[in-house]
XYZ file of C-alpha atoms in Angstrom:
774
model
C -107.982 -116.845 -99.617
C -108.436 -120.367 -101.080
C -112.244 -120.537 -101.333
C -112.365 -124.021 -102.907
C -110.350 -125.396 -100.075
C -112.599 -123.613 -97.614
C -115.749 -125.092 -99.173
C -114.480 -128.670 -99.068
C -113.421 -128.178 -95.501
C -117.108 -127.579 -94.626
C -118.239 -130.957 -96.105
C -119.899 -129.807 -99.389
C -118.997 -132.489 -101.952
C -120.373 -131.159 -105.205
C -119.208 -128.879 -107.934
C -120.503 -125.381 -108.462
C -123.573 -124.954 -110.780
C -122.826 -122.999 -113.945
C -125.123 -121.983 -116.914
C -123.187 -124.263 -119.269
C -123.793 -127.241 -117.031
C -127.505 -126.416 -116.852
C -127.824 -126.171 -120.684
C -125.974 -129.462 -121.148
C -128.216 -131.213 -118.627
C -131.362 -129.747 -120.273
C -130.261 -130.758 -123.799
C -129.369 -134.330 -122.755
C -132.679 -134.924 -120.979
C -134.732 -133.405 -123.850
C -132.897 -135.374 -126.484
C -133.383 -138.679 -124.605
C -137.170 -137.948 -124.223
C -137.674 -137.080 -127.861
C -135.585 -139.950 -129.154
C -137.061 -142.772 -127.114
C -140.656 -141.684 -126.059
C -142.155 -141.733 -129.586
C -140.574 -145.079 -130.461
C -141.892 -146.687 -127.308
C -145.482 -145.394 -127.937
C -145.427 -146.557 -131.614
C -144.369 -149.981 -130.559
C -147.074 -150.265 -127.902
C -150.086 -148.440 -129.522
C -151.202 -149.146 -133.087
C -154.336 -146.990 -133.019
C -153.445 -143.674 -134.570
C -156.031 -141.655 -132.704
C -154.964 -143.114 -129.418
C -151.388 -142.607 -130.438
C -152.203 -138.955 -131.118
C -153.848 -138.512 -127.752
C -150.992 -140.193 -126.008
C -148.487 -138.029 -127.858
C -150.348 -134.922 -126.659
C -150.352 -136.272 -123.111
C -146.695 -137.153 -123.498
C -145.983 -133.549 -124.551
C -147.659 -132.133 -121.461
C -145.895 -134.654 -119.307
C -142.582 -133.535 -120.856
C -143.437 -129.907 -120.116
C -144.329 -130.787 -116.540
C -141.162 -132.872 -115.997
C -138.975 -130.200 -117.594
C -140.612 -127.519 -115.501
C -139.880 -129.480 -112.340
C -136.337 -130.203 -113.540
C -135.698 -126.573 -114.458
C -137.097 -125.507 -111.120
C -134.608 -127.686 -109.252
C -131.790 -126.666 -111.598
C -132.508 -122.974 -111.116
C -132.914 -123.460 -107.362
C -129.638 -125.356 -107.232
C -127.835 -122.642 -109.264
C -129.332 -119.858 -107.175
C -128.158 -121.411 -103.917
C -124.731 -122.037 -105.421
C -124.500 -118.410 -106.546
C -125.514 -117.124 -103.131
C -122.835 -119.207 -101.445
C -120.195 -118.070 -103.955
C -121.135 -114.439 -103.370
C -120.875 -114.900 -99.617
C -117.455 -116.579 -99.976
C -116.310 -113.792 -102.314
C -117.496 -111.114 -99.856
C -115.661 -112.816 -97.052
C -112.499 -113.031 -99.220
C -112.833 -109.318 -99.995
C -113.164 -108.524 -96.319
C -110.027 -110.551 -95.536
C -108.167 -108.896 -98.406
C -109.240 -105.437 -97.236
C -108.065 -106.120 -93.681
C -104.755 -107.417 -95.063
C -104.422 -104.315 -97.270
C -105.094 -102.002 -94.296
C -102.500 -103.896 -92.272
C -99.970 -103.728 -95.122
C -100.511 -99.984 -95.605
C -99.795 -99.235 -91.912
C -96.557 -101.154 -91.457
C -93.124 -99.582 -92.001
C -91.773 -102.556 -93.898
C -92.156 -102.703 -97.672
C -94.712 -105.278 -98.885
C -95.194 -106.333 -102.480
C -97.495 -109.001 -103.934
C -96.153 -111.050 -106.823
C -97.797 -113.580 -109.075
C -96.002 -116.861 -109.830
C -94.715 -115.423 -113.128
C -92.753 -112.720 -111.311
C -95.180 -109.868 -112.054
C -95.815 -107.372 -109.246
C -99.554 -107.150 -108.744
C -99.799 -104.925 -105.660
C -97.684 -103.071 -103.055
C -98.179 -101.126 -99.859
C -97.676 -97.369 -99.535
C -94.243 -97.795 -97.893
C -93.010 -99.697 -100.948
C -94.378 -97.088 -103.332
C -92.584 -94.278 -101.490
C -89.284 -96.123 -101.053
C -88.927 -97.271 -104.657
C -90.053 -93.919 -106.068
C -92.550 -95.336 -108.594
C -96.248 -94.524 -108.800
C -98.531 -97.298 -107.655
C -99.566 -97.933 -111.234
C -95.934 -98.180 -112.374
C -94.930 -100.434 -109.521
C -97.907 -102.799 -109.796
C -97.410 -103.309 -113.501
C -93.732 -104.184 -113.678
C -91.775 -107.430 -113.347
C -89.949 -108.132 -110.115
C -86.662 -108.200 -112.025
C -86.851 -104.411 -112.478
C -86.055 -104.027 -108.781
C -82.963 -106.223 -108.977
C -79.395 -105.259 -109.841
C -78.132 -106.623 -113.194
C -75.898 -109.118 -111.433
C -78.875 -110.415 -109.407
C -81.215 -111.075 -112.392
C -80.369 -114.787 -112.475
C -81.674 -115.207 -108.929
C -85.262 -114.267 -109.841
C -86.335 -117.760 -111.088
C -84.872 -119.336 -107.988
C -86.799 -116.871 -105.851
C -90.103 -117.563 -107.618
C -89.537 -121.287 -107.221
C -88.632 -121.287 -103.516
C -90.671 -118.373 -102.215
C -94.072 -120.188 -102.003
C -92.595 -122.498 -99.365
C -90.967 -119.645 -97.425
C -87.662 -117.906 -98.022
C -85.501 -115.301 -96.267
C -82.273 -113.701 -97.476
C -80.463 -110.382 -97.923
C -80.135 -108.558 -101.221
C -79.970 -105.113 -102.788
C -82.857 -103.408 -104.575
C -82.801 -100.569 -107.099
C -85.076 -97.536 -106.881
C -86.521 -95.605 -109.794
C -83.756 -92.983 -109.527
C -81.064 -95.671 -109.743
C -80.122 -95.552 -106.059
C -79.430 -98.871 -104.392
C -80.219 -99.898 -100.839
C -79.692 -103.138 -98.892
C -82.745 -105.185 -97.912
C -83.782 -108.180 -95.868
C -86.480 -110.178 -97.734
C -88.955 -112.552 -96.142
C -91.223 -114.243 -98.753
C -94.137 -116.678 -98.334
C -96.743 -118.197 -100.671
C -100.460 -117.297 -100.361
C -103.668 -117.258 -102.449
C -105.856 -114.413 -103.600
C -109.239 -115.058 -105.240
C -108.277 -118.698 -105.385
C -105.042 -117.957 -107.211
C -101.539 -118.485 -105.808
C -99.465 -115.383 -105.103
C -96.185 -114.552 -103.307
C -96.182 -112.067 -100.460
C -92.729 -110.473 -100.070
C -92.024 -108.465 -96.921
C -88.953 -106.258 -97.443
C -87.059 -104.428 -94.714
C -84.704 -101.567 -95.551
C -81.517 -102.419 -93.599
C -79.453 -99.395 -94.642
C -79.097 -98.179 -91.047
C -78.173 -101.631 -89.849
C -75.575 -102.033 -92.593
C -74.175 -98.588 -91.847
C -73.977 -99.488 -88.170
C -72.301 -102.785 -89.038
C -69.849 -100.940 -91.276
C -69.112 -98.443 -88.515
C -68.548 -101.249 -86.037
C -66.316 -103.049 -88.523
C -64.367 -99.862 -89.170
C -63.909 -99.260 -85.440
C -62.821 -102.849 -84.975
C -60.437 -102.596 -87.924
C -59.060 -99.310 -86.609
C -58.611 -100.866 -83.182
C -56.844 -103.867 -84.729
C -54.509 -101.648 -86.743
C -53.832 -99.534 -83.662
C -53.119 -102.566 -81.510
C -50.760 -103.932 -84.147
C -48.905 -100.668 -84.672
C -48.517 -99.217 -81.162
C -45.277 -99.667 -79.308
C -46.909 -101.091 -76.180
C -47.781 -104.730 -75.680
C -51.504 -105.450 -75.243
C -53.176 -108.588 -73.881
C -56.937 -108.931 -73.466
C -58.637 -111.552 -71.330
C -62.118 -112.787 -70.555
C -63.685 -112.408 -67.136
C -61.914 -115.596 -65.944
C -58.504 -114.127 -66.893
C -58.068 -116.442 -69.871
C -56.227 -114.901 -72.817
C -58.311 -113.702 -75.752
C -55.814 -111.658 -77.756
C -52.119 -110.705 -77.994
C -50.898 -107.914 -80.237
C -47.561 -108.335 -82.078
C -45.552 -106.512 -79.379
C -47.035 -108.767 -76.698
C -46.173 -111.787 -78.843
C -42.563 -110.600 -79.112
C -42.175 -109.890 -75.384
C -43.947 -112.996 -74.031
C -42.669 -115.424 -76.680
C -46.223 -116.701 -77.243
C -48.033 -116.391 -80.549
C -51.600 -115.153 -80.490
C -52.967 -118.531 -81.660
C -50.995 -120.396 -78.968
C -52.030 -118.038 -76.182
C -55.780 -117.852 -76.838
C -57.658 -119.703 -74.097
C -54.571 -120.064 -71.889
C -54.610 -118.701 -68.306
C -52.970 -115.286 -68.242
C -50.522 -116.376 -65.496
C -49.074 -118.916 -67.910
C -48.544 -116.446 -70.749
C -47.724 -113.413 -68.597
C -45.476 -114.764 -65.833
C -44.140 -111.921 -63.676
C -41.815 -111.895 -60.668
C -40.092 -109.374 -58.428
C -36.802 -108.213 -59.908
C -34.942 -108.428 -56.610
C -36.409 -111.473 -54.862
C -37.550 -113.555 -57.831
C -40.869 -114.179 -56.054
C -44.063 -114.187 -58.086
C -45.972 -110.916 -58.247
C -49.758 -110.758 -58.209
C -51.050 -110.341 -61.723
C -52.754 -106.928 -62.003
C -55.533 -108.401 -64.186
C -56.724 -110.525 -61.246
C -57.217 -107.472 -59.028
C -58.630 -105.509 -61.938
C -61.340 -108.130 -62.584
C -62.093 -108.525 -58.883
C -62.344 -104.828 -58.056
C -63.413 -103.476 -61.445
C -60.810 -100.701 -61.414
C -57.524 -99.765 -63.093
C -54.554 -101.467 -61.425
C -50.858 -100.667 -61.908
C -48.008 -103.146 -61.781
C -45.763 -103.206 -58.732
C -42.375 -101.558 -59.074
C -39.324 -103.634 -59.957
C -41.337 -106.266 -61.822
C -39.885 -108.417 -64.577
C -41.598 -110.641 -67.144
C -40.298 -114.183 -67.535
C -41.121 -114.975 -71.148
C -41.596 -118.341 -72.814
C -37.872 -118.783 -73.408
C -37.032 -117.991 -69.780
C -35.599 -114.537 -70.479
C -36.260 -111.713 -68.016
C -37.616 -108.392 -69.274
C -38.153 -105.384 -67.023
C -41.658 -104.047 -67.614
C -44.134 -101.418 -66.514
C -47.829 -101.921 -67.028
C -51.417 -101.318 -65.994
C -54.639 -103.287 -66.273
C -58.141 -101.961 -66.848
C -61.554 -103.675 -66.924
C -63.604 -104.033 -70.118
C -67.313 -103.343 -69.512
C -70.526 -103.641 -71.498
C -73.257 -101.012 -71.664
C -74.620 -102.115 -68.312
C -71.196 -101.643 -66.692
C -70.821 -105.398 -66.268
C -67.177 -106.475 -66.402
C -66.629 -108.683 -69.446
C -62.872 -109.027 -69.207
C -59.684 -107.035 -68.875
C -56.970 -105.418 -70.951
C -53.313 -105.426 -69.916
C -50.950 -102.834 -71.406
C -47.217 -103.101 -70.742
C -43.890 -102.180 -72.269
C -40.235 -103.069 -72.003
C -38.418 -100.645 -69.684
C -35.157 -102.561 -69.500
C -33.211 -99.719 -71.080
C -34.923 -97.114 -68.934
C -34.437 -99.120 -65.753
C -30.795 -99.817 -66.558
C -30.276 -96.144 -67.333
C -31.887 -95.168 -64.036
C -29.671 -97.650 -62.219
C -26.664 -96.253 -64.009
C -27.654 -92.683 -63.227
C -28.421 -93.647 -59.621
C -25.038 -95.325 -59.397
C -23.313 -92.250 -60.768
C -25.358 -90.062 -58.444
C -24.013 -92.061 -55.479
C -20.529 -92.819 -56.786
C -17.590 -90.868 -58.014
C -17.264 -91.235 -61.785
C -13.465 -91.282 -61.707
C -12.647 -93.696 -58.880
C -15.904 -95.617 -58.575
C -15.916 -94.824 -54.834
C -19.046 -93.673 -53.035
C -19.467 -89.910 -53.355
C -20.235 -87.442 -50.584
C -23.985 -88.091 -50.816
C -23.470 -91.837 -50.434
C -21.003 -91.278 -47.597
C -23.513 -89.088 -45.774
C -26.140 -91.827 -45.972
C -23.683 -94.393 -44.586
C -22.635 -92.022 -41.814
C -26.253 -91.300 -40.871
C -26.923 -95.025 -40.523
C -23.708 -95.604 -38.568
C -24.554 -92.747 -36.185
C -28.026 -94.185 -35.588
C -26.524 -97.601 -34.724
C -23.854 -96.040 -32.489
C -26.484 -94.055 -30.613
C -28.605 -97.158 -30.036
C -25.651 -99.273 -28.910
C -23.825 -96.389 -27.174
C -20.778 -97.214 -29.304
C -18.051 -95.265 -31.067
C -17.232 -94.436 -34.676
C -14.576 -92.442 -36.459
C -14.621 -90.099 -39.432
C -11.366 -89.491 -41.344
C -10.696 -86.629 -43.733
C -7.833 -87.382 -46.152
C -6.190 -84.821 -48.410
C -3.342 -85.713 -50.758
C -0.251 -83.625 -50.213
C 0.949 -81.491 -53.134
C -1.409 -83.177 -55.580
C -1.719 -79.925 -57.517
C 1.949 -80.282 -58.399
C 1.235 -83.637 -60.095
C -1.580 -82.111 -62.145
C 0.492 -79.110 -63.155
C 3.587 -81.085 -64.119
C 2.190 -84.349 -65.481
C -1.261 -83.282 -66.644
C -4.799 -83.992 -65.487
C -4.975 -87.383 -67.174
C -2.097 -88.788 -65.139
C -3.401 -86.968 -62.111
C -6.711 -88.756 -62.507
C -4.932 -92.094 -62.923
C -3.036 -91.392 -59.708
C -6.303 -90.721 -57.872
C -7.756 -94.042 -59.066
C -4.663 -95.993 -58.003
C -4.594 -94.382 -54.578
C -8.334 -94.975 -54.110
C -7.884 -98.683 -54.914
C -4.967 -99.029 -52.475
C -6.807 -97.312 -49.611
C -9.904 -99.435 -50.236
C -7.846 -102.625 -49.943
C -6.490 -101.610 -46.536
C -9.896 -101.031 -44.962
C -11.881 -103.572 -43.020
C -15.181 -105.055 -44.115
C -17.884 -102.594 -43.219
C -15.635 -99.529 -43.496
C -16.499 -96.913 -46.132
C -14.225 -94.751 -48.240
C -15.673 -91.955 -50.367
C -14.252 -89.297 -52.613
C -15.108 -85.889 -51.229
C -13.968 -84.177 -54.408
C -10.690 -83.266 -56.037
C -7.908 -84.947 -54.033
C -9.950 -85.273 -50.830
C -11.341 -88.515 -49.414
C -13.575 -89.416 -46.465
C -13.326 -92.656 -44.500
C -15.918 -93.995 -42.070
C -14.951 -96.539 -39.426
C -18.187 -97.699 -37.761
C -18.452 -99.591 -34.481
C -14.857 -99.094 -33.251
C -13.701 -100.070 -29.756
C -11.200 -97.302 -29.022
C -8.660 -94.898 -30.479
C -6.076 -97.664 -30.833
C -8.246 -99.364 -33.410
C -8.492 -96.090 -35.360
C -4.730 -95.591 -35.171
C -4.139 -99.083 -36.509
C -6.289 -98.440 -39.594
C -4.799 -94.980 -40.118
C -1.232 -96.281 -39.992
C -2.092 -98.949 -42.574
C -3.358 -96.196 -44.837
C -0.167 -94.174 -44.365
C 1.910 -97.243 -45.247
C 0.085 -97.385 -48.567
C 1.674 -94.044 -49.408
C 5.141 -95.257 -48.457
C 5.139 -97.334 -51.625
C 5.798 -95.664 -54.958
C 3.319 -95.509 -57.854
C 4.166 -95.738 -61.533
C 2.783 -93.032 -63.781
C 3.678 -93.067 -67.441
C 6.920 -94.852 -66.636
C 7.755 -92.428 -63.834
C 8.027 -93.490 -60.208
C 5.943 -91.178 -58.061
C 5.720 -90.922 -54.292
C 2.677 -89.394 -52.668
C 1.678 -88.654 -49.098
C -1.520 -87.707 -47.362
C -2.622 -85.691 -44.367
C -5.402 -87.281 -42.306
C -7.735 -85.649 -39.787
C -9.817 -87.795 -37.430
C -12.988 -86.983 -35.462
C -14.609 -89.434 -33.049
C -18.190 -89.962 -32.053
C -19.381 -89.062 -29.481
C -16.460 -87.053 -28.084
C -15.932 -84.753 -31.103
C -19.510 -84.401 -32.271
C -22.871 -86.131 -32.384
C -24.006 -85.276 -35.916
C -22.710 -85.692 -39.441
C -21.852 -82.088 -40.147
C -19.919 -81.588 -36.923
C -17.902 -84.760 -37.288
C -16.915 -84.036 -40.904
C -16.101 -80.425 -40.045
C -13.917 -81.444 -37.103
C -12.173 -84.105 -39.176
C -11.528 -81.428 -41.811
C -10.124 -79.128 -39.147
C -7.852 -81.886 -37.851
C -6.682 -82.587 -41.423
C -5.580 -78.977 -41.879
C -3.733 -79.236 -38.603
C -1.966 -82.384 -39.896
C -0.851 -80.394 -42.945
C 0.466 -77.694 -40.653
C 2.414 -80.382 -38.854
C 4.385 -81.176 -41.963
C 1.975 -83.386 -43.879
C 2.154 -87.195 -44.214
C 0.666 -87.704 -40.746
C -2.613 -87.974 -38.952
C -4.144 -85.869 -36.194
C -7.140 -86.352 -33.937
C -9.432 -83.396 -33.452
C -8.953 -81.483 -30.206
C -10.623 -78.492 -28.683
C -7.546 -76.402 -29.432
C -8.168 -76.807 -33.117
C -11.177 -74.523 -32.805
C -8.781 -71.707 -33.536
C -9.496 -72.362 -37.157
C -13.176 -72.015 -36.395
C -12.397 -68.603 -34.941
C -10.733 -67.730 -38.205
C -13.920 -68.675 -39.981
C -15.791 -66.389 -37.630
C -13.435 -63.587 -38.584
C -14.102 -64.306 -42.221
C -17.825 -64.171 -41.525
C -17.531 -60.744 -39.905
C -15.537 -59.418 -42.846
C -18.115 -60.932 -45.177
C -20.901 -59.029 -43.444
C -19.076 -55.748 -44.006
C -18.093 -56.558 -47.582
C -21.577 -55.924 -48.966
C -21.809 -52.515 -47.348
C -18.304 -51.634 -48.543
C -19.066 -52.650 -52.094
C -16.258 -55.202 -52.183
C -18.124 -57.709 -54.381
C -17.654 -57.721 -58.136
C -19.044 -59.857 -60.936
C -17.082 -61.641 -63.614
C -18.816 -63.217 -66.588
C -17.964 -66.498 -68.264
C -19.237 -66.879 -71.853
C -21.464 -69.757 -72.837
C -20.706 -70.729 -76.441
C -22.689 -72.541 -79.139
C -20.622 -75.641 -79.944
C -21.538 -75.635 -83.630
C -20.941 -71.953 -84.454
C -18.562 -70.909 -81.689
C -20.704 -67.810 -81.056
C -21.410 -66.494 -77.582
C -25.042 -67.243 -76.736
C -25.041 -66.512 -73.006
C -23.055 -65.402 -69.972
C -22.854 -66.817 -66.470
C -22.446 -64.248 -63.700
C -19.791 -65.365 -61.156
C -19.154 -63.452 -57.938
C -15.696 -62.477 -56.681
C -14.764 -60.901 -53.341
C -12.245 -58.092 -53.663
C -11.318 -57.975 -49.965
C -9.509 -54.903 -48.722
C -7.325 -57.147 -46.539
C -6.801 -60.253 -48.715
C -7.400 -59.120 -52.278
C -9.457 -61.241 -54.714
C -11.048 -64.195 -52.860
C -12.588 -67.007 -54.988
C -16.180 -68.058 -54.329
C -15.390 -71.458 -52.791
C -13.587 -69.670 -49.925
C -16.542 -67.599 -48.775
C -19.741 -68.943 -50.354
C -20.009 -71.877 -47.872
C -19.706 -69.404 -44.976
C -22.280 -67.148 -46.604
C -24.622 -70.151 -47.029
C -24.128 -71.222 -43.436
C -24.717 -67.764 -41.968
C -27.571 -66.725 -44.264
C -25.560 -63.875 -45.779
C -26.055 -65.597 -49.128
C -29.565 -64.098 -49.295
C -28.529 -60.395 -49.487
C -25.403 -61.309 -51.501
C -27.521 -63.324 -53.937
C -29.937 -60.405 -54.322
C -27.020 -58.132 -55.157
C -25.734 -60.603 -57.745
C -29.185 -60.929 -59.347
C -29.789 -57.171 -59.512
C -26.266 -56.372 -60.764
C -26.285 -59.086 -63.454
C -29.722 -58.033 -64.778
C -28.744 -54.360 -64.819
C -25.478 -55.145 -66.636
C -27.286 -57.229 -69.258
C -29.807 -54.430 -69.861
C -26.960 -51.901 -70.168
C -25.244 -54.020 -72.817
C -28.504 -54.329 -74.723
C -28.973 -50.531 -74.674
C -25.409 -50.136 -75.956
C -26.336 -52.242 -78.980
C -24.534 -55.409 -78.017
C -26.164 -58.769 -78.785
C -29.156 -59.789 -76.710
C -27.885 -62.726 -74.650
C -29.261 -64.656 -71.714
C -27.673 -63.968 -68.339
C -27.302 -67.019 -66.090
C -27.364 -66.394 -62.337
C -26.675 -69.089 -59.754
C -29.323 -69.492 -57.065
C -28.332 -70.966 -53.699
C -30.401 -73.381 -51.655
C -30.987 -70.683 -49.051
C -32.305 -68.254 -51.665
C -34.510 -70.924 -53.183
C -36.155 -71.486 -49.805
C -37.001 -67.801 -49.308
C -40.795 -67.355 -49.512
C -40.467 -63.914 -51.156
C -37.802 -64.934 -53.643
C -40.243 -65.139 -56.574
C -41.414 -61.599 -55.869
C -37.801 -60.448 -55.597
C -36.992 -61.794 -59.082
C -40.097 -60.110 -60.518
C -39.200 -56.784 -58.835
C -35.600 -56.911 -60.090
C -36.726 -57.551 -63.661
C -39.170 -54.659 -63.435
C -36.638 -52.275 -61.889
C -33.863 -53.072 -64.375
C -36.207 -53.251 -67.377
C -34.737 -56.590 -68.485
C -37.049 -58.801 -70.517
C -37.504 -62.056 -68.490
C -36.480 -64.192 -71.470
C -32.883 -62.943 -71.096
C -32.564 -64.163 -67.502
C -31.714 -67.779 -66.661
C -31.776 -69.016 -63.070
C -29.349 -71.841 -62.300
C -30.149 -74.213 -59.442
C -28.201 -77.283 -58.474
C -29.584 -80.769 -58.918
C -29.773 -81.317 -55.141
C -31.791 -78.115 -54.656
C -34.238 -79.095 -57.392
C -34.835 -82.528 -55.894
C -34.798 -81.581 -52.231
C -38.480 -80.781 -51.751
C -40.002 -82.565 -54.745
C -43.467 -81.131 -55.366
C -42.627 -77.824 -53.656
C -39.659 -77.360 -55.998
C -41.840 -78.080 -59.026
C -44.341 -75.482 -57.854
C -41.567 -72.939 -57.279
C -40.057 -73.504 -60.713
C -43.471 -73.211 -62.360
C -43.860 -69.812 -60.718
C -40.532 -68.722 -62.247
C -41.621 -70.019 -65.658
C -44.797 -67.980 -65.361
C -42.569 -64.906 -65.011
C -40.976 -65.876 -68.337
C -37.447 -66.619 -67.094
C -35.454 -69.703 -68.084
C -34.467 -72.496 -65.665
C -31.322 -74.635 -65.794
C -30.079 -77.474 -63.599
C -26.448 -76.852 -62.642
C -23.853 -79.558 -61.886
C -26.176 -82.242 -63.252
C -25.067 -85.765 -62.421
C -23.421 -84.949 -59.094
C -26.638 -85.396 -57.144
C -29.485 -87.889 -57.312
C -32.339 -87.000 -59.599
C -35.770 -88.528 -59.544
C -36.667 -88.885 -63.227
C -40.341 -88.520 -62.284
C -39.690 -85.067 -60.849
C -37.225 -84.189 -63.577
C -39.899 -84.819 -66.219
C -42.419 -82.707 -64.280
C -40.114 -79.716 -63.775
C -40.328 -76.794 -66.237
C -36.599 -76.946 -66.983
C -34.978 -75.460 -70.091
C -31.359 -76.551 -69.671
C -29.169 -79.242 -68.109
C -25.583 -78.267 -67.266
C -23.249 -81.254 -67.173
C -20.881 -80.964 -64.216
C -17.268 -80.331 -65.155
C -16.133 -83.485 -63.322
C -17.898 -85.546 -65.980
C -16.386 -83.464 -68.771
C -12.939 -84.155 -67.346
C -13.770 -87.863 -67.456
C -14.266 -87.779 -71.254
C -10.609 -88.377 -71.955
C -10.266 -91.121 -69.357
C -11.774 -93.876 -71.394
C -15.024 -95.442 -72.429
C -16.844 -95.185 -69.103
C -16.417 -91.412 -68.796
C -17.631 -90.892 -72.331
C -20.656 -93.135 -71.796
C -21.766 -91.151 -68.757
C -21.638 -87.836 -70.618
C -23.351 -89.371 -73.663
C -26.089 -90.806 -71.424
C -26.730 -87.421 -69.802
C -26.898 -85.705 -73.202
C -29.297 -88.345 -74.506
C -31.443 -88.023 -71.394
C -31.645 -84.261 -71.925
C -32.542 -84.745 -75.595
C -35.294 -87.208 -74.662
C -36.681 -84.605 -72.252
C -36.347 -81.882 -74.955
C -33.851 -79.901 -72.871
C -30.857 -77.825 -73.957
C -27.473 -79.155 -72.762
C -24.490 -77.071 -71.627
C -21.165 -78.693 -70.768
C -19.161 -76.960 -68.025
C -15.383 -77.007 -67.629
C -14.502 -77.667 -71.279
C -10.737 -77.276 -71.432
C -9.540 -79.317 -74.417
C -10.370 -79.628 -78.100
C -10.828 -83.372 -77.559
C -13.614 -82.660 -75.092
C -15.232 -80.186 -77.469
C -15.059 -82.622 -80.400
C -16.637 -85.397 -78.345
C -19.407 -83.103 -77.106
C -20.077 -81.867 -80.636
C -20.323 -85.433 -81.925
C -22.822 -86.262 -79.179
C -24.917 -83.198 -80.138
C -24.292 -81.199 -76.981
C -25.711 -77.704 -77.572
C -23.389 -75.358 -75.712
C -20.205 -75.258 -73.645
C -18.334 -73.017 -71.254
C -14.816 -73.363 -69.945
C -11.216 -72.343 -70.257
C -11.018 -73.626 -73.847
C -12.963 -70.526 -74.874
C -12.584 -68.129 -71.957
C -12.277 -67.842 -68.202
C -14.688 -65.665 -66.268
C -13.736 -62.079 -67.183
C -14.606 -58.522 -66.219
C -17.420 -56.581 -67.920
C -14.820 -54.569 -69.861
C -13.293 -57.745 -71.285
C -16.744 -59.017 -72.217
C -17.344 -55.852 -74.214
C -14.050 -56.392 -76.024
C -15.280 -59.876 -76.971
C -18.505 -58.348 -78.303
C -16.584 -55.805 -80.342
C -14.205 -58.446 -81.696
C -17.043 -60.756 -82.743
C -18.871 -57.932 -84.526
C -15.916 -57.183 -86.787
């Protein structure tokens, strides 16, 4: 407290009385009296006696005057002392209140004199620095500073009286260092200037700032290193940040894009129509939820290039859940989308001829039937089979046979009208759809044009070849009202055309149902075959491409008919599927294959997986899972040595239900493989969700390997897809060393086919085991 200043502020304009001042005043007044009083009396009075009397009187007068003077001096000093004591008491009271306040605050407070000496500190400062109060209040301020901060002490002492605030680091007695925030201000104590320094320990704040910086740095590094593009915006959808991937895809640099509307930087349109697509960030900011990008969206970048993308947008919120902006994450799916298109194309088209396949043909026929029913019109279905095509394959080889198929497919396609559809049924069989026909004459006209195609020779490897075809025709609505009936009747009519000498066409008639009766006879014999024990299993080895070792066996059924001898599966399996006999036959196959595998294991042969084909009808049986579990238990076969093969179409038929079914099999411990992959249409979403172990590439694709670049690309794409999904790959129908070499180069895992072995009897399998063990 500045007492002098306080006194003047109350209007007292004199200096304090001190003993020295009183002595000086007394000496001056006494000296003046003695020096001048005697001289004045001597000059005035000449009479000595009178002079003596006056001198005595003068002495008493001096005593009286001095007494009065001393009285006023002492009174003046007394009052001055009283006022000083009152001011000092008041200053002490203020200082005590300030000390109490300083002792009860959490901040550190130290009092410093202008020379930089610490003169006092509160309890918080004593505890934090680790000194005793005596040590702390008798040391220079510089002792609390780091060596590199010593030069700042004079500056602090100079500026602090007027007020100063800054951050620094202080050193404790034990040498530990902590960050501080200093607020200093000048003051007075007992009339002397001092510096009051309020110090706040900001260790927690600095740690929090460091943690925030680290999180921000980690986020920055993550954003710069991830493979996805990231764009952040403010709440008005203006760009705030682009990571390097977003810069590369959009063509905008981060500095250019900041502050720009997102629609300008991230311009998206529909892949098919080219129309602008609503930006997901807009909806995200409006609704405050995560929003995905519409399918088939492409990004038009700064250079005008189109990039297929997938993305999602999410809101950025503060602690109060208020939306502050949005973040857009997207990535380039051009390769994936092109691959899906390619796979979809191959799923709907024949790899050899490029024609629609049976699946595609069925879709076209369904649509044509729906239109014909609405308009009460007609349509025709043709079934074409090349005559004696097997002879071409056997004599000239499969490569030239495939070339012949492509040439014939091209010629037939050129003869058809716009709107007609030709598809490859498989092998040397073709289907033709003629929608919206007027009458039979129109069908005959098209058919005769097709037959004329075959009247012209074809050149194969320098050889002139003549081919013919047999054509069966079924009409809607006279010969059937649904797809299956029409195709079946066209097939029946085609066989009748072959019976008529080939190279002709025949319309379906009721009399051709004789063949259907033959199928009925086959069905009856099939029903008895199971009871008679006429079914046998052959086993085709599955071989590791690298080592050439047998790693598995596929069980393949044969019908040893008492009347007809060995009947291949394709002759009776469709009838068994159609009639439902495939269920008991399939159970027999499963039980027999598992028992045989267990027997081989007991005999000391290698433990191999046994692959068993599962039909669509079996897969739909509600108790099929229990049947598999019961068979494994009864035969004692460890589930890991059983592999169930289902076709691609079966796997995809019921989507989620199929996934659930396959998961149940996986819970049993058996393996799952997709057979004939590539011949159907797979949803990659479902494929990724299914617990599949193996993809089996259909033999038609393997045959295409030697045809040229396209066939090889398809097989390579399927292998790569399987590798990306972490699946094992088996190639079916491997017949040549060229095919094996190509598959090995593309890292296909296993193969099966005539190159290694046909399907053989159990006895022949054992011979293979014995041979390999030598």
